[in-house]
PDB file of C-alpha atoms and ligand atoms in Angstrom:
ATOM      1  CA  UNK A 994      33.990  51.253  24.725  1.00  0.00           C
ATOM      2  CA  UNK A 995      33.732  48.338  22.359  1.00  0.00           C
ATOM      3  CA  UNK A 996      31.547  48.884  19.555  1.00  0.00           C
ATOM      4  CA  UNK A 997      29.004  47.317  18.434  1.00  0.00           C
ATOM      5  CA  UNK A 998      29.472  47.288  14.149  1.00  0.00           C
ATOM      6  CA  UNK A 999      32.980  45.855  15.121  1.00  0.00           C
ATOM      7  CA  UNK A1000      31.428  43.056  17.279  1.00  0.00           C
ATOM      8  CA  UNK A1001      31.113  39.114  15.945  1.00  0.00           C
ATOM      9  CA  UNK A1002      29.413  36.004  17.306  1.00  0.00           C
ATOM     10  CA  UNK A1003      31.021  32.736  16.632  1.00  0.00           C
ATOM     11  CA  UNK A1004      28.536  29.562  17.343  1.00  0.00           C
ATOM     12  CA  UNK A1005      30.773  26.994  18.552  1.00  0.00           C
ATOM     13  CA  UNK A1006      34.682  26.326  19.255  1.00  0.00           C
ATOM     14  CA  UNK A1007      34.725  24.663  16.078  1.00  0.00           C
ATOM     15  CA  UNK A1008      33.955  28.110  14.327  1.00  0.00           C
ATOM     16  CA  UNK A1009      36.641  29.929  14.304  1.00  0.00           C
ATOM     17  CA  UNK A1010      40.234  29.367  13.965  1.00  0.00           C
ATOM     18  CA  UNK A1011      43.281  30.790  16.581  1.00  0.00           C
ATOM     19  CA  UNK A1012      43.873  33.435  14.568  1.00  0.00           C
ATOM     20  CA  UNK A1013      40.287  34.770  14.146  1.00  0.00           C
ATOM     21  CA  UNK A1014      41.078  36.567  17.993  1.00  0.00           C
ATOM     22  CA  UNK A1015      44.465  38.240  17.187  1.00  0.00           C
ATOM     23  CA  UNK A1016      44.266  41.640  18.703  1.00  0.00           C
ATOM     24  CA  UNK A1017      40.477  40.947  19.644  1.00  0.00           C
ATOM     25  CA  UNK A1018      38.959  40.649  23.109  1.00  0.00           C
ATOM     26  CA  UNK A1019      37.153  37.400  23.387  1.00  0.00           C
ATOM     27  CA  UNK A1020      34.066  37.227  26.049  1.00  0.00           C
ATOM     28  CA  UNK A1021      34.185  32.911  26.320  1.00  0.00           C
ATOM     29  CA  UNK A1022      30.371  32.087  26.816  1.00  0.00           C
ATOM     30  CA  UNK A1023      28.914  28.370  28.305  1.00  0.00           C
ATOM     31  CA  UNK A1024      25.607  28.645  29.951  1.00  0.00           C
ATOM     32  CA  UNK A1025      25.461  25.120  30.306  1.00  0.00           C
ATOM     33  CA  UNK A1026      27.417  24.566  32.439  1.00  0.00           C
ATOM     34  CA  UNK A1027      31.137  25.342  32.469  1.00  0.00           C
ATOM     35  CA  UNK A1028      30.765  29.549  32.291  1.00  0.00           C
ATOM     36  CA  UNK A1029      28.122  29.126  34.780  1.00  0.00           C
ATOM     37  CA  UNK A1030      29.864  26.684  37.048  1.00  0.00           C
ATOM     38  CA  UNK A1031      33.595  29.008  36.814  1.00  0.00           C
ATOM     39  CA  UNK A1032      31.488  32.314  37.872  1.00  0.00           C
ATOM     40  CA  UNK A1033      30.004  30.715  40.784  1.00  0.00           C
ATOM     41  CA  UNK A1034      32.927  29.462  41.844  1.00  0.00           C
ATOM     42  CA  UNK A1035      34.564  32.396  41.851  1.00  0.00           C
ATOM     43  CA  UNK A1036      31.829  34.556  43.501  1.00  0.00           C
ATOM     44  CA  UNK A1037      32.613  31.650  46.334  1.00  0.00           C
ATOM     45  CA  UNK A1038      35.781  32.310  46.512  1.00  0.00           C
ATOM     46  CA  UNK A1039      38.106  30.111  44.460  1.00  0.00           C
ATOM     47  CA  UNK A1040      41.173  31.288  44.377  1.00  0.00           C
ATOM     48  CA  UNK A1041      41.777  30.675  40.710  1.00  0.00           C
ATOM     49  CA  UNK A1042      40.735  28.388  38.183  1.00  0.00           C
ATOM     50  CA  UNK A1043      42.924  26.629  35.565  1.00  0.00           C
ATOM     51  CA  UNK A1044      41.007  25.556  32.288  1.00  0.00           C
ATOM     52  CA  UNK A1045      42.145  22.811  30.405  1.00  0.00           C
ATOM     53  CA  UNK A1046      41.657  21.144  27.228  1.00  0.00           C
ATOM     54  CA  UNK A1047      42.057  17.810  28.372  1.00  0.00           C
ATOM     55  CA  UNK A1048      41.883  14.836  30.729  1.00  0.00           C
ATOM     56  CA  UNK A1049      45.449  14.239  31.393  1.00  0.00           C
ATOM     57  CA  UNK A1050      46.454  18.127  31.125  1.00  0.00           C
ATOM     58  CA  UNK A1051      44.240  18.529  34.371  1.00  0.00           C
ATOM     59  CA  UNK A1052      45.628  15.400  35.712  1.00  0.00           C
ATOM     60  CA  UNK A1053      49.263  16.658  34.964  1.00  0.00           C
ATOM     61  CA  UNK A1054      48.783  20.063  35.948  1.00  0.00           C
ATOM     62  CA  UNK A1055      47.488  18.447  40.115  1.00  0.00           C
ATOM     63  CA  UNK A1056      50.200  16.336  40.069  1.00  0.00           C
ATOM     64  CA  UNK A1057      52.742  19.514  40.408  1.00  0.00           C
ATOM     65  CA  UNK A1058      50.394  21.162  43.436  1.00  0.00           C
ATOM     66  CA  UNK A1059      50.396  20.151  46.990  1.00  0.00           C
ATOM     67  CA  UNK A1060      46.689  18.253  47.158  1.00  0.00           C
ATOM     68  CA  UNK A1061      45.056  20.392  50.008  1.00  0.00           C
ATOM     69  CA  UNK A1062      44.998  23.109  47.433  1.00  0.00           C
ATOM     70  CA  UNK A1063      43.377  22.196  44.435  1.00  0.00           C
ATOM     71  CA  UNK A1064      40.457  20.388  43.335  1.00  0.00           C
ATOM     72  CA  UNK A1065      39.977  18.636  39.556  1.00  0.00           C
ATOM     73  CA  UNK A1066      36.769  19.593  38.443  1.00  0.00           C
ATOM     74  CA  UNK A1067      34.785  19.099  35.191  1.00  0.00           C
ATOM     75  CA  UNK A1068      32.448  16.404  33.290  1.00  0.00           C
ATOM     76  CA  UNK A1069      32.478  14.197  30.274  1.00  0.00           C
ATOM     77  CA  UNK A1070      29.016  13.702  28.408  1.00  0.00           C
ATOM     78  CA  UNK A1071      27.690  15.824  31.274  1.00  0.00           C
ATOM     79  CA  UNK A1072      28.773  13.535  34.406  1.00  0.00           C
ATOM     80  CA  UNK A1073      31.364  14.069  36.834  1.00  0.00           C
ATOM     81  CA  UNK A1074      35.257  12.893  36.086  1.00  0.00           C
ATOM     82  CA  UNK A1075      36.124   9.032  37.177  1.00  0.00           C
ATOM     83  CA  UNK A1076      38.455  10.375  40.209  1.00  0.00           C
ATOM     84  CA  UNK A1077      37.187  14.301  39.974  1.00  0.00           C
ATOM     85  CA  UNK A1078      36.479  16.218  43.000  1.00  0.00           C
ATOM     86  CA  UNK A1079      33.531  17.801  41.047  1.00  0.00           C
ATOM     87  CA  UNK A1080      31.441  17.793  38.257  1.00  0.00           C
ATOM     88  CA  UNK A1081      30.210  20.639  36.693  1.00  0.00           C
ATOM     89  CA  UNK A1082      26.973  21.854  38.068  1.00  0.00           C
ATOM     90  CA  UNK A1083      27.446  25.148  39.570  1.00  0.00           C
ATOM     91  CA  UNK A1084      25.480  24.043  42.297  1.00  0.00           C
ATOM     92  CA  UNK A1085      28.323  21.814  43.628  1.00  0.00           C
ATOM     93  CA  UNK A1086      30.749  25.210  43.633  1.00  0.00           C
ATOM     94  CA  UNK A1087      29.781  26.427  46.834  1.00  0.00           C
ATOM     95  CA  UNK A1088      31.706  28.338  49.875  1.00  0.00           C
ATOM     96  CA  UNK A1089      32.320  25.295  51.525  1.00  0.00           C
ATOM     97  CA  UNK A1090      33.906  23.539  48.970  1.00  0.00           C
ATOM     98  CA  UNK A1091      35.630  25.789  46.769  1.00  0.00           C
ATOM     99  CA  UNK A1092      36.793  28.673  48.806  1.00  0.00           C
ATOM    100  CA  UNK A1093      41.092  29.163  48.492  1.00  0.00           C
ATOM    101  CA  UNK A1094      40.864  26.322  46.277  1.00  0.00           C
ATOM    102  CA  UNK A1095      42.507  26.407  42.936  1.00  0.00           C
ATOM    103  CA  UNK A1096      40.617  24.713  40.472  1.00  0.00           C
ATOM    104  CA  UNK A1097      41.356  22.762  37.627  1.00  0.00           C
ATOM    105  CA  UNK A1098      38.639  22.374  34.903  1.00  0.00           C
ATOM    106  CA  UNK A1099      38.018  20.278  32.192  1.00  0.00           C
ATOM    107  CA  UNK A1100      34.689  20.170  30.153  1.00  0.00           C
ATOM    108  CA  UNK A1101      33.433  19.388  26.382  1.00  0.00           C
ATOM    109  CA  UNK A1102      33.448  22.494  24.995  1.00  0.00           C
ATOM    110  CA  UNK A1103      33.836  25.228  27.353  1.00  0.00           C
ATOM    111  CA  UNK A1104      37.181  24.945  28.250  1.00  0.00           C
ATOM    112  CA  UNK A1105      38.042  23.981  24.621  1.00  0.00           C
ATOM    113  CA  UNK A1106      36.685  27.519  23.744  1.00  0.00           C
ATOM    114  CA  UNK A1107      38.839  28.982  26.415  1.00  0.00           C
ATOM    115  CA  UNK A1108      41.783  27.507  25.688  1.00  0.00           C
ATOM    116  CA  UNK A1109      41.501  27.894  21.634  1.00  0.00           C
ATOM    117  CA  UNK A1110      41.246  31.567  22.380  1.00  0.00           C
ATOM    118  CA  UNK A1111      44.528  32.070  23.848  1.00  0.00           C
ATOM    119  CA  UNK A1112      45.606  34.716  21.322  1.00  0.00           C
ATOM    120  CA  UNK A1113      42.805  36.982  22.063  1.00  0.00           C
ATOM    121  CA  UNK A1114      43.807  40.351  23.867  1.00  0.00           C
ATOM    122  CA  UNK A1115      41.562  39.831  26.304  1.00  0.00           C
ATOM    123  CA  UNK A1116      39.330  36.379  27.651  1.00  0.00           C
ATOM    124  CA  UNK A1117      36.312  37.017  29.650  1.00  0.00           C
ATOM    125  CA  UNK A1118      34.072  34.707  30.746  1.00  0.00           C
ATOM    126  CA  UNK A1119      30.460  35.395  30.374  1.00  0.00           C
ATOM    127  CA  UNK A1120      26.975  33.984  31.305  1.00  0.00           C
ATOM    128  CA  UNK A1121      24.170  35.035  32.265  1.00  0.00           C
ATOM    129  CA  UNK A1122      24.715  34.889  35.923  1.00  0.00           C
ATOM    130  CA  UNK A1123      27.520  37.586  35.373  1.00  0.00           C
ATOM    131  CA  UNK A1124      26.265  39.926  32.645  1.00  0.00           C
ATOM    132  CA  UNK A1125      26.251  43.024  33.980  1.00  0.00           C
ATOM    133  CA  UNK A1126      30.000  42.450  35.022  1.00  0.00           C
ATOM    134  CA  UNK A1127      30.771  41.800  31.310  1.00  0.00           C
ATOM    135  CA  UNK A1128      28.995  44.507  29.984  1.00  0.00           C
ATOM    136  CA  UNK A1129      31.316  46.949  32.448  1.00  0.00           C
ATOM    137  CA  UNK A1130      34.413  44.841  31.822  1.00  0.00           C
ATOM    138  CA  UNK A1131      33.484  45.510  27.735  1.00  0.00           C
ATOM    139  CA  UNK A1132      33.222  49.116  28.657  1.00  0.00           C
ATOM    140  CA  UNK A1133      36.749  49.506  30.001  1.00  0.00           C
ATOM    141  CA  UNK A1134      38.819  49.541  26.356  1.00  0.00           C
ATOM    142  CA  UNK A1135      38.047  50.071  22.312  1.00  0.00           C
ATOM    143  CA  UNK A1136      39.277  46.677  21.353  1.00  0.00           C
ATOM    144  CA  UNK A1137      36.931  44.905  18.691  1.00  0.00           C
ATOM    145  CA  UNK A1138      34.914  42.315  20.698  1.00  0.00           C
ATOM    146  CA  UNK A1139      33.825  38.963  19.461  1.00  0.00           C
ATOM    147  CA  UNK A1140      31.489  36.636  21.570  1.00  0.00           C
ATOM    148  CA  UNK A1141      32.217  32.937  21.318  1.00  0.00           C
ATOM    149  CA  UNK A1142      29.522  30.632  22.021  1.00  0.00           C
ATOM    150  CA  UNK A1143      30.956  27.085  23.046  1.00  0.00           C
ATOM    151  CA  UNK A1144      27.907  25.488  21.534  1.00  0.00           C
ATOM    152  CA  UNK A1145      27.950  21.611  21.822  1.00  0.00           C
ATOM    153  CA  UNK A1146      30.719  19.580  19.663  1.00  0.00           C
ATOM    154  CA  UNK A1147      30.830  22.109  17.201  1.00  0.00           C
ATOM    155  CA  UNK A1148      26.673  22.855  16.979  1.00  0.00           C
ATOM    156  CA  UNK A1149      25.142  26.050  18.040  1.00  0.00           C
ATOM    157  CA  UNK A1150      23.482  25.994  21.303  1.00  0.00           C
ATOM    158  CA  UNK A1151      20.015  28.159  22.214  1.00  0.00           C
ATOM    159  CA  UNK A1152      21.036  29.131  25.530  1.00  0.00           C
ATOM    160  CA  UNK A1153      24.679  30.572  24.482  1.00  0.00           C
ATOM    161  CA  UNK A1154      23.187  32.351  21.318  1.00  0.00           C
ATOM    162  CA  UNK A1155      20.441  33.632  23.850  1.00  0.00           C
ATOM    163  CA  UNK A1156      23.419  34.812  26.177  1.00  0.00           C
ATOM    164  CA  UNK A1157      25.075  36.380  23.218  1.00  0.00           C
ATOM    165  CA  UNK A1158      22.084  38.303  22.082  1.00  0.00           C
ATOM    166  CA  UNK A1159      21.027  39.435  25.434  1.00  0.00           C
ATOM    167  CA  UNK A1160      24.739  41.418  25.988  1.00  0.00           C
ATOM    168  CA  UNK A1161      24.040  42.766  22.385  1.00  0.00           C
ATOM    169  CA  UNK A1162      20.460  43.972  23.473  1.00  0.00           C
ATOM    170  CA  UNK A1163      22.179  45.832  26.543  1.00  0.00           C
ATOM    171  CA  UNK A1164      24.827  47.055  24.408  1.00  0.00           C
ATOM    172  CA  UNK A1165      22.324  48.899  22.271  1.00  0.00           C
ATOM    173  CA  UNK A1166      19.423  49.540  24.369  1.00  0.00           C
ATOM    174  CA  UNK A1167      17.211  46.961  22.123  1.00  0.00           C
ATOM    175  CA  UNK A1168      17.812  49.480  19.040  1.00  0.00           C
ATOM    176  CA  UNK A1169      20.105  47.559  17.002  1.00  0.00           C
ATOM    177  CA  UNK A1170      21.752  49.450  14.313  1.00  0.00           C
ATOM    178  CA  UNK A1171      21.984  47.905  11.097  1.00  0.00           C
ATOM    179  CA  UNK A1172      25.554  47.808  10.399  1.00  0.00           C
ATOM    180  CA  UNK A1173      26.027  44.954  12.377  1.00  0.00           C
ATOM    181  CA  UNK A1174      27.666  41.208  10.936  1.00  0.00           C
ATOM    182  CA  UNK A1175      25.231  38.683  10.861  1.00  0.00           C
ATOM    183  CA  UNK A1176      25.772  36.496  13.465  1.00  0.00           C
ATOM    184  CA  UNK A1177      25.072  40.017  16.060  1.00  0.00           C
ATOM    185  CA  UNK A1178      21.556  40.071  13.890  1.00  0.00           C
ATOM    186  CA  UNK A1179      20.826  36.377  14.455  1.00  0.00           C
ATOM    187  CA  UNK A1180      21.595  37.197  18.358  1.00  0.00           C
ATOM    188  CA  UNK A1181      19.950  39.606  18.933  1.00  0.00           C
ATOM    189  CA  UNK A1182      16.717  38.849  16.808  1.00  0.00           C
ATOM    190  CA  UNK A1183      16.262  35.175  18.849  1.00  0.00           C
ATOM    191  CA  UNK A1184      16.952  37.063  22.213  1.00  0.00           C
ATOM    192  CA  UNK A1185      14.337  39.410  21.463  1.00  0.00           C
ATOM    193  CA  UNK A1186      11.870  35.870  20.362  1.00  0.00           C
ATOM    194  CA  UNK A1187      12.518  34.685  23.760  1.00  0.00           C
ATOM    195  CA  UNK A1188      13.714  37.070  26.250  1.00  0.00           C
ATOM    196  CA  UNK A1189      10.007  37.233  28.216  1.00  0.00           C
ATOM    197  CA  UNK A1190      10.674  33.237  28.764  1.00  0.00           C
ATOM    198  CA  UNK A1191      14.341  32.650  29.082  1.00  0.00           C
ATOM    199  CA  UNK A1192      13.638  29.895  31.721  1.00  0.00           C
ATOM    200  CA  UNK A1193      11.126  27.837  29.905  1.00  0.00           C
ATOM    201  CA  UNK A1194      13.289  28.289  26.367  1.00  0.00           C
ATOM    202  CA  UNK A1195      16.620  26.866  28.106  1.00  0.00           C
ATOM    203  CA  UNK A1196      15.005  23.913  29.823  1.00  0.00           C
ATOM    204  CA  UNK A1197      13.579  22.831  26.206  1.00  0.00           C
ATOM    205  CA  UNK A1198      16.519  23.674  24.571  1.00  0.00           C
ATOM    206  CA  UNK A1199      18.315  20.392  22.934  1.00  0.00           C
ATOM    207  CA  UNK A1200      21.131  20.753  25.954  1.00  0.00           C
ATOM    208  CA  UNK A1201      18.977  20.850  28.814  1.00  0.00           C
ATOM    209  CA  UNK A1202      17.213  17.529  27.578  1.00  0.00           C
ATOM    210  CA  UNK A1203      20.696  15.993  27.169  1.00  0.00           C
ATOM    211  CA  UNK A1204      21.445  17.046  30.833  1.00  0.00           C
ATOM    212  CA  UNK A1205      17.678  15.612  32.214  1.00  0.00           C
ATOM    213  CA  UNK A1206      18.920  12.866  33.347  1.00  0.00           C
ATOM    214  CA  UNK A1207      22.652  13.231  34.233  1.00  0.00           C
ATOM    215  CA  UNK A1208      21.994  16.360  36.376  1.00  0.00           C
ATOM    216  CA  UNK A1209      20.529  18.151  39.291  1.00  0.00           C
ATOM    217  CA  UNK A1210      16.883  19.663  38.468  1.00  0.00           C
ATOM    218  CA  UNK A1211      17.899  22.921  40.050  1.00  0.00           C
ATOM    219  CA  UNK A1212      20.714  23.572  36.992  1.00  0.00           C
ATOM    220  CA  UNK A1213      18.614  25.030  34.787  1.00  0.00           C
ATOM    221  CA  UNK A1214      16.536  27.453  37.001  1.00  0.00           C
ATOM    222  CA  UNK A1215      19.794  28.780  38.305  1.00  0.00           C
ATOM    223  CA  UNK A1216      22.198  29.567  34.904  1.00  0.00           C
ATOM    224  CA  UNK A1217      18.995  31.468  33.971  1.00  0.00           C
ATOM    225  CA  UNK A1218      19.047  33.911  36.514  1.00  0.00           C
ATOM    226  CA  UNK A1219      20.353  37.525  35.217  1.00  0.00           C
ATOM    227  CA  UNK A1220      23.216  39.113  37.451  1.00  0.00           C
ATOM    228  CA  UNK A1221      23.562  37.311  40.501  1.00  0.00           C
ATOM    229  CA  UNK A1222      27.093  37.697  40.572  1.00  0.00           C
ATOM    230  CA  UNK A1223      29.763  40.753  40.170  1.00  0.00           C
ATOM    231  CA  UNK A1224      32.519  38.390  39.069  1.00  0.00           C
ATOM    232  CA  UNK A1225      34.448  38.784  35.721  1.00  0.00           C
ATOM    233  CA  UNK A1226      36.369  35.972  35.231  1.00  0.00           C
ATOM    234  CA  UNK A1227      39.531  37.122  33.329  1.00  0.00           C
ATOM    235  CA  UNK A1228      42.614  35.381  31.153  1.00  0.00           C
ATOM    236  CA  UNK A1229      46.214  36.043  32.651  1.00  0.00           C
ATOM    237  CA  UNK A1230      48.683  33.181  31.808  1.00  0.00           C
ATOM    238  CA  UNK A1231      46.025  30.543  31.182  1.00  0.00           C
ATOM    239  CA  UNK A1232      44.985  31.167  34.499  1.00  0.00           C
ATOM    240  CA  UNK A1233      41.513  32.802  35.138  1.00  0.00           C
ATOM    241  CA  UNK A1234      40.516  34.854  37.865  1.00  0.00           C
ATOM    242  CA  UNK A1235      38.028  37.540  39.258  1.00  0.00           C
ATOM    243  CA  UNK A1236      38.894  40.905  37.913  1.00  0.00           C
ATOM    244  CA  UNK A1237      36.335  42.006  40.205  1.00  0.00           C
ATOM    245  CA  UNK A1238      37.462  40.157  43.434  1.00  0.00           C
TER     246      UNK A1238
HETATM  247  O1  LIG B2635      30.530  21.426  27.217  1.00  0.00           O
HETATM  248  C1  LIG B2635      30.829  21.907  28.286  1.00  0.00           C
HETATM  249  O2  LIG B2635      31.834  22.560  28.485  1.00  0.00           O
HETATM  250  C2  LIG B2635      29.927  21.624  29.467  1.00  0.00           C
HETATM  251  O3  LIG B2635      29.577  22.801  30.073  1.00  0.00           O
HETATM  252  C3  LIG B2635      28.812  20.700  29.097  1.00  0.00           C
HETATM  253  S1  LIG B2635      27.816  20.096  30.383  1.00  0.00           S
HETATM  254  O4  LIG B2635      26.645  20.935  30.528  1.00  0.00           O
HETATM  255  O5  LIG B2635      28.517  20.020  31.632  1.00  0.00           O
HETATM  256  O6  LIG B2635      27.404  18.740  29.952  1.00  0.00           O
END
């Protein structure tokens, strides 16, 4: 059971370095979009997805697959890839599209995160669609836990932190102890500020007015809802897939 005095938050990829994960399990969060996005496609039965840190990486990685079975997906500033199959509203990632499909994603910062945390025991990754599967999945072994918000080029993000502090507030049954770092305190004490009105806090947040008018209304609404999914996305040899499945 991972514990909560051993537990860190980290508010963007630029805030921590490789080594910072050594021996750590690492739960990769990106409400907007990319986590969100990855766990739906999963729950609709994606085969596997391949994160990336860059353009031609994904564009490298297709070129070695037979074209019926993978699709390029991802965004840059928020809209879909020049030559992409998808974009990265989790809306897009349905049944129809995605299922037996390996996918290989690109994004701003999510993948980034993913990718920069190679060295961590264990990668989950979390949102809030799929939070009761990470809270299990951070039940299963003692390893000291840190929670990585992707944030947005290397700023903190309200709806990650809000992620972040919401496993925390499971974890301790709203009690939290105070032998905790500081970045669990500043979690958990802005979940608690805003946990009645997740909704209405993530569609002000500075994120969801950068996505107005690049994407779908329905975003929003949908990475807000709380367990929709049993899907724990999982690290094995930089390829991701449902632990759960
Ligand atoms: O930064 C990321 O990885 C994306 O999730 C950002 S966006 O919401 O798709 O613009």
């Amino acid at each position: 059971m991972a514990r909560l005095e051993y537990m860190d938050v980290y508010f963007s990829v630029q805030a921590f370095q490789e080594e910072d994960l050594r021996g750590k399990s690492a739960v990769i969060i990106d409400v907007l979009r990319a986590a969100s996005s990855m766990v739906t496609a999963l729950n609709n039965g994606a085969r596997k997805i391949i994160p990336v840190g860059a353009m031609e990486d994904a564009v490298r990685i297709a070129q070695t697959m037979d074209a019926k079975d993978y699709l390029l997906c991802g965004e840059q500033n928020g809209n879909t890839i020049e030559g992409f199959h998808l974009g990265n509203s989790p809306l897009e990632y349905t049944k129809e599209v995605v299922a037996d499909k390996t996918l290989i994603i690109n994004t701003t910062n999510g993948t980034k995160a993913i990718k920069k945390a190679s060295l961590a025991n264990k990668i989950y990754v979390g949102c809030f669609l799929n939070q009761q599967s990470i809270l299990e999945g951070l039940k299963e072994h003692d390893d000291d836990v840190v929670l990585i918000c992707s944030g947005w080029q290397g700023k903190m993000s309200l709806e990650d932190t809000l992620f972040a502090g919401s496993v925390i507030y499971e974890m301790c049954e709203g009690k939290l102890p105070e032998n905790t770092k500081d970045g669990v305190k500043i979690a958990f004490s802005l979940y608690e500020k805003y946990k009645e009105n997740l909704e209405q806090s993530i569609g002000t947040s500075d994120h969801a007015i950068r996505l107005k008018e690049l994407v779908p209304d329905g975003d929003i609404p949908f990475v807000c809802q709380k367990n929709k999914f049993d899907v724990l996305p999982t690290m094995k040899d930089g390829i991701l897939i449902n632990f759960n499945g």
